[in-house]
mmCIF file of C-alpha atoms in Angstrom:
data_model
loop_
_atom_site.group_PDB
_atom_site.id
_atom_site.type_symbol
_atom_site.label_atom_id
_atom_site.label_comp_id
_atom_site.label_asym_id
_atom_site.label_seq_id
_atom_site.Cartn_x
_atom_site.Cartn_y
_atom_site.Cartn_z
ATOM 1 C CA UNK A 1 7.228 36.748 -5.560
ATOM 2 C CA UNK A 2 3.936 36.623 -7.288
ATOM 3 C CA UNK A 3 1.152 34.766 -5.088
ATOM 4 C CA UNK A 4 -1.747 33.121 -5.856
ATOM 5 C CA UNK A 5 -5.033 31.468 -4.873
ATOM 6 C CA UNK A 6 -4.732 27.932 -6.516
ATOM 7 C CA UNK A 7 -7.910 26.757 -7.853
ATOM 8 C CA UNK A 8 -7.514 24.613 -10.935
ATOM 9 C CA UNK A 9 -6.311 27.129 -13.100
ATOM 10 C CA UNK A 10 -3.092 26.032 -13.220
ATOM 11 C CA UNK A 11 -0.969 23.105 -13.333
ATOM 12 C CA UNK A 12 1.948 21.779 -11.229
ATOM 13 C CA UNK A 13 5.085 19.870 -13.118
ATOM 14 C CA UNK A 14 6.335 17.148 -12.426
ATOM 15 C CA UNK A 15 10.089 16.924 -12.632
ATOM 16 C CA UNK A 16 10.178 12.786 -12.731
ATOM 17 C CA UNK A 17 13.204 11.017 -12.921
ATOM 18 C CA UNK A 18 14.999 12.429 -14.918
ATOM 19 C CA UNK A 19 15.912 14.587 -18.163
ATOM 20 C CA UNK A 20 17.843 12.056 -20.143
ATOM 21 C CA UNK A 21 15.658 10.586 -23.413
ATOM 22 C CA UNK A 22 17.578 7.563 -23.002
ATOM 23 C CA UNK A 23 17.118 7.166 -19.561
ATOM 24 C CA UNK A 24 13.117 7.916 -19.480
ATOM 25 C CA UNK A 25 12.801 5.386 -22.262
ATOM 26 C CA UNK A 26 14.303 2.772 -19.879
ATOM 27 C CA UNK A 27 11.931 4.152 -17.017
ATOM 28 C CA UNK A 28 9.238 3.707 -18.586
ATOM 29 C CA UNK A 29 10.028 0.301 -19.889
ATOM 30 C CA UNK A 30 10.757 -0.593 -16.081
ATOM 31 C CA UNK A 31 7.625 0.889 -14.402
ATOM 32 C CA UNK A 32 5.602 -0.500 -17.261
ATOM 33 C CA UNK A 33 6.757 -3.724 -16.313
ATOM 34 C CA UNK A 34 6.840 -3.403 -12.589
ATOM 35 C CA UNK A 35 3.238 -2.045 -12.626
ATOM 36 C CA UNK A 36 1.695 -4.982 -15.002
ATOM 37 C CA UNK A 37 3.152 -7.602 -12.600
ATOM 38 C CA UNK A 38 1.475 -5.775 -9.546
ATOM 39 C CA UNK A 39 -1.825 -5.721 -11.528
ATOM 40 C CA UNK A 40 -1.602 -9.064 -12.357
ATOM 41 C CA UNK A 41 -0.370 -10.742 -9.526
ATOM 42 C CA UNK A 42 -2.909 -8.754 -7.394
ATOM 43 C CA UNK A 43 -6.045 -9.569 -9.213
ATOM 44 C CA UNK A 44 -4.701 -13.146 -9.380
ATOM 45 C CA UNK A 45 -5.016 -13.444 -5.640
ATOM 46 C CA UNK A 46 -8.158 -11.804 -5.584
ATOM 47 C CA UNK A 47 -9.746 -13.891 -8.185
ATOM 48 C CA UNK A 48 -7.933 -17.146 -6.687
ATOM 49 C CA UNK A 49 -9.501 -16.447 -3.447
ATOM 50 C CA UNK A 50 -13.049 -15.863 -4.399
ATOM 51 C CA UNK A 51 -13.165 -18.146 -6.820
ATOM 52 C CA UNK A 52 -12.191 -20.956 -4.392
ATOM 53 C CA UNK A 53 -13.870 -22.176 -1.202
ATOM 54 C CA UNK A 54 -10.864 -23.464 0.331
ATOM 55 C CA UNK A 55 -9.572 -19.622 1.114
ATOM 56 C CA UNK A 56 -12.945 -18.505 2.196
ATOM 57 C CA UNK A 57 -10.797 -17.587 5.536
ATOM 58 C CA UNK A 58 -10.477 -14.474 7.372
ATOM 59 C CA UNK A 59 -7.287 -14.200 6.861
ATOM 60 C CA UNK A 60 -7.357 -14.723 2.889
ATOM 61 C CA UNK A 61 -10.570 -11.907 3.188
ATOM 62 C CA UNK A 62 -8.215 -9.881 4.498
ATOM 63 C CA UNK A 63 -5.586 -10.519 1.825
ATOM 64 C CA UNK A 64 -7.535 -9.898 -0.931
ATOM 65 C CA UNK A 65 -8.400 -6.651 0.280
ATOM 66 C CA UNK A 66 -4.887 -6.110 0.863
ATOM 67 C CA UNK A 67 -4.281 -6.589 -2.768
ATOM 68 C CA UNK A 68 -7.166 -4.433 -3.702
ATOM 69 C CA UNK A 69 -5.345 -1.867 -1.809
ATOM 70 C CA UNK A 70 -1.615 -2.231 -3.578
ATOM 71 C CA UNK A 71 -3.826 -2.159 -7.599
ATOM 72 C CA UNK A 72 -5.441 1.036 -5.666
ATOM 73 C CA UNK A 73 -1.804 2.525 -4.091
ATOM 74 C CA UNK A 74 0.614 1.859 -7.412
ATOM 75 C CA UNK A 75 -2.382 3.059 -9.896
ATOM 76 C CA UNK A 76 -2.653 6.398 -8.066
ATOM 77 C CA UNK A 77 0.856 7.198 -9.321
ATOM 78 C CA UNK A 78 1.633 5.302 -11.863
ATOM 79 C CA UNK A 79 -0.137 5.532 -14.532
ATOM 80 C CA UNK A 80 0.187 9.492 -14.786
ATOM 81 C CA UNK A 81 4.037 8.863 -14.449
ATOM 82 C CA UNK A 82 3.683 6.974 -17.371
ATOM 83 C CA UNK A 83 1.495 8.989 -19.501
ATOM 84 C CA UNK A 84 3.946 11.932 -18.713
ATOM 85 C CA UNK A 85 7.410 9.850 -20.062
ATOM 86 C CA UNK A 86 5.150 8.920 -23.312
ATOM 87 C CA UNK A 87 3.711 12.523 -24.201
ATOM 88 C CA UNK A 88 6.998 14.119 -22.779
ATOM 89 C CA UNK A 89 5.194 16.413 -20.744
ATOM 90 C CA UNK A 90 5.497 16.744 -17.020
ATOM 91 C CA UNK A 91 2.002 18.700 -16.122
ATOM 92 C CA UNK A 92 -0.593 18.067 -13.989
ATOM 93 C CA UNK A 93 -3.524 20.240 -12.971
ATOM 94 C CA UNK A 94 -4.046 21.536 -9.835
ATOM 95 C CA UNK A 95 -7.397 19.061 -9.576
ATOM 96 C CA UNK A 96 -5.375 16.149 -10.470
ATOM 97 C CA UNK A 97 -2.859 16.747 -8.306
ATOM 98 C CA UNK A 98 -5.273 17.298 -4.830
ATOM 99 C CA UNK A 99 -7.267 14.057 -6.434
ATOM 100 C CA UNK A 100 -3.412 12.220 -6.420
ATOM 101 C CA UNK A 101 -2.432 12.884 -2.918
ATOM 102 C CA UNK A 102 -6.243 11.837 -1.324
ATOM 103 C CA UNK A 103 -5.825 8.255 -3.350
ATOM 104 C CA UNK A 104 -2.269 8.249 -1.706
ATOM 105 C CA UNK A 105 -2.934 8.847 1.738
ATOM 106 C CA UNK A 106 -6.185 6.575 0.976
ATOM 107 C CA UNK A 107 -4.600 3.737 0.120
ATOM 108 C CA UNK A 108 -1.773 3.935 2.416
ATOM 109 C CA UNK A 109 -3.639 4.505 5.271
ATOM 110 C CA UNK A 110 -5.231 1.382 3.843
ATOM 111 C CA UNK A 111 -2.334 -0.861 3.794
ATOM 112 C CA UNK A 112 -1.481 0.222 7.004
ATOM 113 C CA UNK A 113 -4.770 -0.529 8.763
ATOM 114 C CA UNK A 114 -5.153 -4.193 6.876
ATOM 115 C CA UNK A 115 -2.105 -5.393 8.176
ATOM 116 C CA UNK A 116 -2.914 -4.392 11.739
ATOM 117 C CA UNK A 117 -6.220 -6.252 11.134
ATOM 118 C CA UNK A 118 -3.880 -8.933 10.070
ATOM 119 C CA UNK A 119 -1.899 -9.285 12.477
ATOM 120 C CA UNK A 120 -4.864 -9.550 15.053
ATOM 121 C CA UNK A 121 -6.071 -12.376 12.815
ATOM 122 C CA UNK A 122 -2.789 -14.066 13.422
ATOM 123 C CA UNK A 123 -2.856 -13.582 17.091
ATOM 124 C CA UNK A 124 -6.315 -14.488 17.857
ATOM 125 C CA UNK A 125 -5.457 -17.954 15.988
ATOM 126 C CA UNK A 126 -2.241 -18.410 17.723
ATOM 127 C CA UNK A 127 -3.387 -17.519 21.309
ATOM 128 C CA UNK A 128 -6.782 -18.228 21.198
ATOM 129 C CA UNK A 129 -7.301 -21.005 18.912
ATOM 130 C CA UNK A 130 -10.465 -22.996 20.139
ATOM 131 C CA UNK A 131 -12.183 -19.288 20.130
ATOM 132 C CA UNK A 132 -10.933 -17.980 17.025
ATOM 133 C CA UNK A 133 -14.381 -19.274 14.749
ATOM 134 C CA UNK A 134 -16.434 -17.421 17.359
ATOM 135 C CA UNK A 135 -14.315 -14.328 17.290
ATOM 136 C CA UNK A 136 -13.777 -13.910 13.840
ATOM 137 C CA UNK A 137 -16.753 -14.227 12.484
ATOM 138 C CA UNK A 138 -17.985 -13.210 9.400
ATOM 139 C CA UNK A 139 -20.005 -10.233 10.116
ATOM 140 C CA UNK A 140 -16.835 -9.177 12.564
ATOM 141 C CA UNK A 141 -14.199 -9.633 9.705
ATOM 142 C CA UNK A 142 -16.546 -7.438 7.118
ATOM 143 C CA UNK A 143 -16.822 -5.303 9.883
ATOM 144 C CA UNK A 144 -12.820 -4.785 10.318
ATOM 145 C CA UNK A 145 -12.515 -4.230 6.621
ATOM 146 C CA UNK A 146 -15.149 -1.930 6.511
ATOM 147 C CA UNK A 147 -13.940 0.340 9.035
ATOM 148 C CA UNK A 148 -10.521 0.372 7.758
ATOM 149 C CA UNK A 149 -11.989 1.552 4.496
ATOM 150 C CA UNK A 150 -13.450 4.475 6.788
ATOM 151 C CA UNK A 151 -10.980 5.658 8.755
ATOM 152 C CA UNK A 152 -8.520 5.718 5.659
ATOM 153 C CA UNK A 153 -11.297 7.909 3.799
ATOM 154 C CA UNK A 154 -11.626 10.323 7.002
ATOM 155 C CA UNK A 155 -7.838 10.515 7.598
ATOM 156 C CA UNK A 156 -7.215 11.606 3.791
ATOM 157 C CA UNK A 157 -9.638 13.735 3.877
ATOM 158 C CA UNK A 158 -8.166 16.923 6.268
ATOM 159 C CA UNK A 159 -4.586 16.294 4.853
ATOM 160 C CA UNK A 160 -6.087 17.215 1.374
ATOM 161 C CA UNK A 161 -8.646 19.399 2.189
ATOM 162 C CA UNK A 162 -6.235 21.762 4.347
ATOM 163 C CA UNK A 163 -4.306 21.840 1.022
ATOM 164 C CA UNK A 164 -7.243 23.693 -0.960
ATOM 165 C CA UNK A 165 -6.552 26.897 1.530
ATOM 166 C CA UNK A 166 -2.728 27.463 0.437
ATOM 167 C CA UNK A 167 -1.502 29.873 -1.791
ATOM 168 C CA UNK A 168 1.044 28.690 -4.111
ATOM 169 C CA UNK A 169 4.583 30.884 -5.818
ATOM 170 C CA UNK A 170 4.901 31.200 -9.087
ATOM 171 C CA UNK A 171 7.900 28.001 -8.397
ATOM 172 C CA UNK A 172 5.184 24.852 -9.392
ATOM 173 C CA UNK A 173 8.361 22.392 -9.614
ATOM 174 C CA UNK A 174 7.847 19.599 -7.779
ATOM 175 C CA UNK A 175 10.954 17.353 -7.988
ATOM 176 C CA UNK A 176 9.173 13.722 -7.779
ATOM 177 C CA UNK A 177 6.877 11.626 -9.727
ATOM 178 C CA UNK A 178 4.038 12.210 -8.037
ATOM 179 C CA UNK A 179 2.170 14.967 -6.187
ATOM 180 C CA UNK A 180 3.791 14.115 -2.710
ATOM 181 C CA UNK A 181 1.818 15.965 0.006
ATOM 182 C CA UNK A 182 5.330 16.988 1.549
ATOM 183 C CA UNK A 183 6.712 18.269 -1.719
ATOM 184 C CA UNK A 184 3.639 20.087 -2.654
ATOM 185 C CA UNK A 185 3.623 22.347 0.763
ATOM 186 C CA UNK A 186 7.160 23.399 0.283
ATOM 187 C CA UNK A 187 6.183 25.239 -3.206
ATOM 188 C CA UNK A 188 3.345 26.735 -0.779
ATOM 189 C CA UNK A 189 3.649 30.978 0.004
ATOM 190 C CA UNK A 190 0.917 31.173 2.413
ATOM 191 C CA UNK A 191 1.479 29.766 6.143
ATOM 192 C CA UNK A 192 1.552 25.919 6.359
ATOM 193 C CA UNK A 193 1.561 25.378 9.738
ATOM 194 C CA UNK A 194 -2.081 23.885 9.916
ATOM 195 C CA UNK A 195 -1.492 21.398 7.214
ATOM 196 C CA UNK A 196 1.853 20.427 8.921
ATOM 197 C CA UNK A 197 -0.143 19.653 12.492
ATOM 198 C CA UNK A 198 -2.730 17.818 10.773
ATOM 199 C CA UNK A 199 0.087 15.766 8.757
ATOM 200 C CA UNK A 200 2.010 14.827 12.084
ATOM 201 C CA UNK A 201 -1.309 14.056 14.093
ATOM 202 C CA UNK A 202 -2.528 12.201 11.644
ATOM 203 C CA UNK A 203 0.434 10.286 10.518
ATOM 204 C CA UNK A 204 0.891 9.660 14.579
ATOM 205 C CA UNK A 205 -2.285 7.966 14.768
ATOM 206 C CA UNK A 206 -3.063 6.171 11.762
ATOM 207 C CA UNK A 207 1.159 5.111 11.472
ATOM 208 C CA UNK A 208 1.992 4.900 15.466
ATOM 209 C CA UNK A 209 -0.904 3.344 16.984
ATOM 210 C CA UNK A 210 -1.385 0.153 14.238
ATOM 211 C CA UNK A 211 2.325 -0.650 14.119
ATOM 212 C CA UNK A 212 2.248 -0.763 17.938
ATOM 213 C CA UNK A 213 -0.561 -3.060 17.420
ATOM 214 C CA UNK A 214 0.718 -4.752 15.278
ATOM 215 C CA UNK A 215 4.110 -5.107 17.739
ATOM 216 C CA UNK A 216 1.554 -6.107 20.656
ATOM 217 C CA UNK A 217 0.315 -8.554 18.463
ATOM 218 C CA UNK A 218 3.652 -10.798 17.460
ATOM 219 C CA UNK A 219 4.869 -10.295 21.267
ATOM 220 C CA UNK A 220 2.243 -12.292 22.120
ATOM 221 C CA UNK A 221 2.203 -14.322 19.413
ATOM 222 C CA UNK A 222 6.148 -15.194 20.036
ATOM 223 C CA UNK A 223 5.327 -16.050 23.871
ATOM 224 C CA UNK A 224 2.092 -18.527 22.732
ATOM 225 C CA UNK A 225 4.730 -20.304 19.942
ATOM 226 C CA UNK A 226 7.490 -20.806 22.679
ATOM 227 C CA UNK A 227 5.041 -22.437 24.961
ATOM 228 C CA UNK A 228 4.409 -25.287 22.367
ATOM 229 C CA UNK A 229 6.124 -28.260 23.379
ATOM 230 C CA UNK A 230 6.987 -29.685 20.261
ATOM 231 C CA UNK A 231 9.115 -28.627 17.577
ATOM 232 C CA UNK A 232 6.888 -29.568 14.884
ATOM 233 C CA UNK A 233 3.951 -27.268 16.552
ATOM 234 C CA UNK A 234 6.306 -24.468 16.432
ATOM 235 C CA UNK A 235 7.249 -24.359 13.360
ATOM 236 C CA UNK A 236 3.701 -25.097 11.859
ATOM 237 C CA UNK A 237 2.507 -22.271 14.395
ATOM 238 C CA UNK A 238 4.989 -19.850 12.853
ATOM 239 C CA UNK A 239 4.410 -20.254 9.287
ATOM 240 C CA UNK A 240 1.598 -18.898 9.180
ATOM 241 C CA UNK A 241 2.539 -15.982 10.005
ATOM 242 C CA UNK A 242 5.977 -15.813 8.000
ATOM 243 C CA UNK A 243 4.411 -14.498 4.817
ATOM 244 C CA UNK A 244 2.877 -11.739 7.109
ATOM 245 C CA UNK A 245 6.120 -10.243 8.763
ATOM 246 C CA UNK A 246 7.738 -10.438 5.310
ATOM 247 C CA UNK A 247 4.660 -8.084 3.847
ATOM 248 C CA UNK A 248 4.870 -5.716 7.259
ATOM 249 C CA UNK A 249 9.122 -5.639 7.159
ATOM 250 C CA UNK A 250 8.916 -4.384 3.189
ATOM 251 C CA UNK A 251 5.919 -2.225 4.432
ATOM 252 C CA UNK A 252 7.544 -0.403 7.049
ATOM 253 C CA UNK A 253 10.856 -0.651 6.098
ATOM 254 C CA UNK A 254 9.808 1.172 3.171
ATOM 255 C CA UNK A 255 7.919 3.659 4.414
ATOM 256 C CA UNK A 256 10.880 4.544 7.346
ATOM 257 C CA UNK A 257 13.197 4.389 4.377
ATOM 258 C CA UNK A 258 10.778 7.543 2.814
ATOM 259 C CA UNK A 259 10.914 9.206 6.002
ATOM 260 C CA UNK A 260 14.700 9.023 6.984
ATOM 261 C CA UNK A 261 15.568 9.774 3.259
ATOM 262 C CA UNK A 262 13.323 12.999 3.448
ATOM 263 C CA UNK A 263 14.338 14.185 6.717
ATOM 264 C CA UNK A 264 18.336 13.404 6.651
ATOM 265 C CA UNK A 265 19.309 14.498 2.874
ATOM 266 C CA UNK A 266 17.769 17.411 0.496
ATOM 267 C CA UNK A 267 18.820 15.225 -2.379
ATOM 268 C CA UNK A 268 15.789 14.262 -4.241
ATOM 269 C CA UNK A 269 17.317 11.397 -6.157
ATOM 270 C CA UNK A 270 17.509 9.459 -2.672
ATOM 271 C CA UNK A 271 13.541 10.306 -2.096
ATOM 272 C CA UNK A 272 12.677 9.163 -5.496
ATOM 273 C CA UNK A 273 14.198 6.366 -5.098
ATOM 274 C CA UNK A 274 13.080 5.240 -1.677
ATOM 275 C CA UNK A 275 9.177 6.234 -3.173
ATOM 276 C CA UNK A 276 9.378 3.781 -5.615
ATOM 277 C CA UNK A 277 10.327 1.148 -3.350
ATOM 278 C CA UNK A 278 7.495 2.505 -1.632
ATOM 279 C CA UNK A 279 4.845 2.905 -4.053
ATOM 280 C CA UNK A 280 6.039 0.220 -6.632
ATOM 281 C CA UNK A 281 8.435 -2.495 -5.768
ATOM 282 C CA UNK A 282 6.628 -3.387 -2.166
ATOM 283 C CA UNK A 283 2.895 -3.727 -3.897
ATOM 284 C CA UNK A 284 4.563 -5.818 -6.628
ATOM 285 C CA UNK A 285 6.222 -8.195 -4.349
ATOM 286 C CA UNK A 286 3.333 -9.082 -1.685
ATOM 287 C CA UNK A 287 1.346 -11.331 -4.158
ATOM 288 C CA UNK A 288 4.640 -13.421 -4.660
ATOM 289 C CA UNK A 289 5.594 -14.010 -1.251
ATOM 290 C CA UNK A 290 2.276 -14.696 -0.036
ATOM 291 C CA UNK A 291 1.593 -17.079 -2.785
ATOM 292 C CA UNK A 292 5.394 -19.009 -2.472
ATOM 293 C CA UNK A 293 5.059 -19.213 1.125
ATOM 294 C CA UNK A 294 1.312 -20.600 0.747
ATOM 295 C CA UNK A 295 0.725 -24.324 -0.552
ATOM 296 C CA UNK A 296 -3.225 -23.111 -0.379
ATOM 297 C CA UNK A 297 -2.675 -19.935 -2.335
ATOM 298 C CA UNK A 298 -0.670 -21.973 -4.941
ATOM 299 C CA UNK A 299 -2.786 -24.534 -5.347
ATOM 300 C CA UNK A 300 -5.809 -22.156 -5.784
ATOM 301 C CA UNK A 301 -3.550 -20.272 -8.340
ATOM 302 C CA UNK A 302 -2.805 -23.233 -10.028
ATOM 303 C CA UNK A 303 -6.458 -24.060 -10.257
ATOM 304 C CA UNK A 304 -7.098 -20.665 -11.283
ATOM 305 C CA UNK A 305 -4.352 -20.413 -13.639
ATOM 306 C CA UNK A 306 -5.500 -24.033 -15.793
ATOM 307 C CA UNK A 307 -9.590 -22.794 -15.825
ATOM 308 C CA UNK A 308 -7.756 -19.699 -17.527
ATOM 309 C CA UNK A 309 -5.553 -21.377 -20.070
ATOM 310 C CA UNK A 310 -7.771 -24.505 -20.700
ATOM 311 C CA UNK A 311 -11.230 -22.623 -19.763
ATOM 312 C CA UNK A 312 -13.659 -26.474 -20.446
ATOM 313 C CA UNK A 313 -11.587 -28.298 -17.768
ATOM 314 C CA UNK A 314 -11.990 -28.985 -14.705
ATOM 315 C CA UNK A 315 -12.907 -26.632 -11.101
ATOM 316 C CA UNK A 316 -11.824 -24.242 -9.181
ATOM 317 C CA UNK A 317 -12.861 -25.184 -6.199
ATOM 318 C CA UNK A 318 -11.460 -29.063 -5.242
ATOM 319 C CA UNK A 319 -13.418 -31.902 -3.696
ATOM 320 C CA UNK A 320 -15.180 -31.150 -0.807
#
C-alpha cells in the first residue's frame, strides 16, 4: 500500500451515521436540536450565575465553568457533523482533523478535572464545614480552575502532537463522526506504538487518579452524613450533592460505555452510538438536572429568564 507523510495535503472522510438521505435528514434535525438545547441551557447557567450574587459560590464558580466546558466539548464535534449532513460531503482536512481531536481531549480532560474539583468542594463543606470559607477561598477556587485549564491543555497536547509523526494508507475512512484519536491511528501505516503509550499514560492519569478522587471524596462524605444525628440534617447534607453524582454517573458511565463498546465489539454502530451519549446527550442534560435539583439555580433562572423576556423590569440579583 501506498504511504504517506500527512501534512495537510489531504483530507480524511468522515463516514457519519449513515448513508440513508432519509435517515441523515432526521440526524441532522436531532443533533440540531440536541446541540441548541446544550448551548442554551449552558450559557443560561453561566449567565444566571454571574449575573446574580446569590450563586457567587465556589461551587456555582465551578459550575459555570463546567458548562463552559460541555458548549466547548459538543461544539468541537458538532458543528462539522452538521455542516457535513447539509453539504453532503464527509471531508475534513488533515489540519482540521489534528485541531478536532486537541479540542476533544481538551475539553474532556476538562470535564473530568472540574468534577474532581467538585467533588472536593462538596467534601470540604460536608466534613469541614466551619473551615470551608477559609479553605475555599477565592484566590484558591480561581486557582483550581485555572490549573485544570492547564493540565487539560498539557495532556492534549502529546496525544496530538505524537499524531503529526504518523504516516497514513491511502484507506482515510474513518467510520465515526468525528476525528476520534483511536479511529484515526488505526488508518495509520507507520508504527503507533508511541502514540498508544502516551494515550494509556495519559488517559491513566488524567481518568484514574480524579475519579479515585473523586471516590475518596464521597467515602468520606457518606461517613460525615451518617454521623448526623438527625434525619432532617441528612437529607439536607445530601442534597447538595445529589445533582453532583447525577452529572459524575452520566459522566463516567458514558465514557466506560465508549470504552467497553470499543474494546468488546468491532461494530461501529455501537461506538457511534455510545459517542453521542458521550459527546451530546450528557452535556445537554447537566444544565437540567443541576437547575431542577437547585431552588437557587431556578430562582436565578427565573430571574434571568423575566429580565430577558420583559428586559425594563425588575433585578437580577434579589434583596440583599
Amino acid at each position: 500500500m501506498e504511504r504517506e507523510n500527512q501534512t495537510g495535503g489531504r483530507h480524511f472522510l468522515l463516514l457519519g451515521f449513515t448513508e440513508d438521505s432519509d435517515l441523515q435528514s432526521f440526524f441532522f434535525g436531532l443533533l440540531l436540536s440536541m446541540y441548541l438545547v446544550t448551548i442554551t441551557g449552558n450559557l443560561l447557567i453561566i449567565l444566571a450565575i454571574i449575573l446574580d450574587p446569590h450563586l457567587h459560590m465556589p461551587m456555582y464558580f465551578f459550575l459555570s465553568n463546567l458548562s463552559l466546558a460541555d458548549i466547548g466539548f459538543t461544539s468541537t464535534t458538532i458543528p462539522k457533523t452538521l455542516v457535513n449532513i447539509h453539504t453532503q460531503s464527509k471531508l475534513i482536512p488533515f489540519t482540521g482533523c489534528i485541531t478536532q481531536i486537541f479540542f476533544f481531549i481538551v475539553f474532556g480532560c476538562l470535564d473530568n478535572l472540574l468534577l474532581t474539583v467538585m467533588a472536593y468542594d462538596r467534601f470540604v463543606a460536608i466534613c469541614h464545614p466551619l473551615h470551608y470559607a477559609v479553605i475555599m477561598n477565592s484566590c484558591f477556587c480561581v486557582m483550581l480552575a485555572l490549573g485544570s485549564w492547564l493540565i487539560s491543555v498539557m495532556s492534549s497536547l502529546p496525544e496530538t502532537l505524537t499524531v503529526l509523526r504518523l504516516s497514513f494508507c491511502t484507506n482515510m475512512e474513518i467510520p465515526h463522526f468525528f476525528c476520534d484519536l483511536p479511529e484515526v491511528l488505526k488508518l495509520a501505516c507507520s508504527d503507533t506504538l508511541v502514540n498508544n503509550i502516551v494515550v494509556y499514560s495519559i488517559t491513566i492519569v488524567i481518568a484514574g487518579f480524579p475519579f479515585s478522587g473523586i471516590l475518596l471524596s464521597y467515602s468520606q462524605i457518606v461517613s460525615s452524613i451518617l454521623r448526623i444525628p438527625s434525619a432532617g440534617g441528612k437529607y439536607k447534607a445530601f442534597s447538595t450533592c445529589v445533582s453532583h453524582l447525577l452529572v459524575v454517573f452520566l459522566f463516567y458511565s458514558n465514557g466506560l460505555g465508549v470504552y467497553l463498546s470499543s474494546a468488546a465489539t468491532s461494530s461501529s454502530r455501537m461506538n457511534l452510538i455510545a459517542s453521542l451519549m458521550y459527546t451530546v446527550v450528557t452535556p445537554m442534560l447537566n444544565p437540567f438536572i443541576y437547575s431542577l435539583r437547585n431552588k437557587d439555580m431556578q430562582k436565578a433562572l427565573g430571574k434571568l429568564l423575566r429580565k430577558m423576556v420583559f428586559p425594563g423590569k425588575g433585578t437580577i440579583s434579589g434583596p440583599p
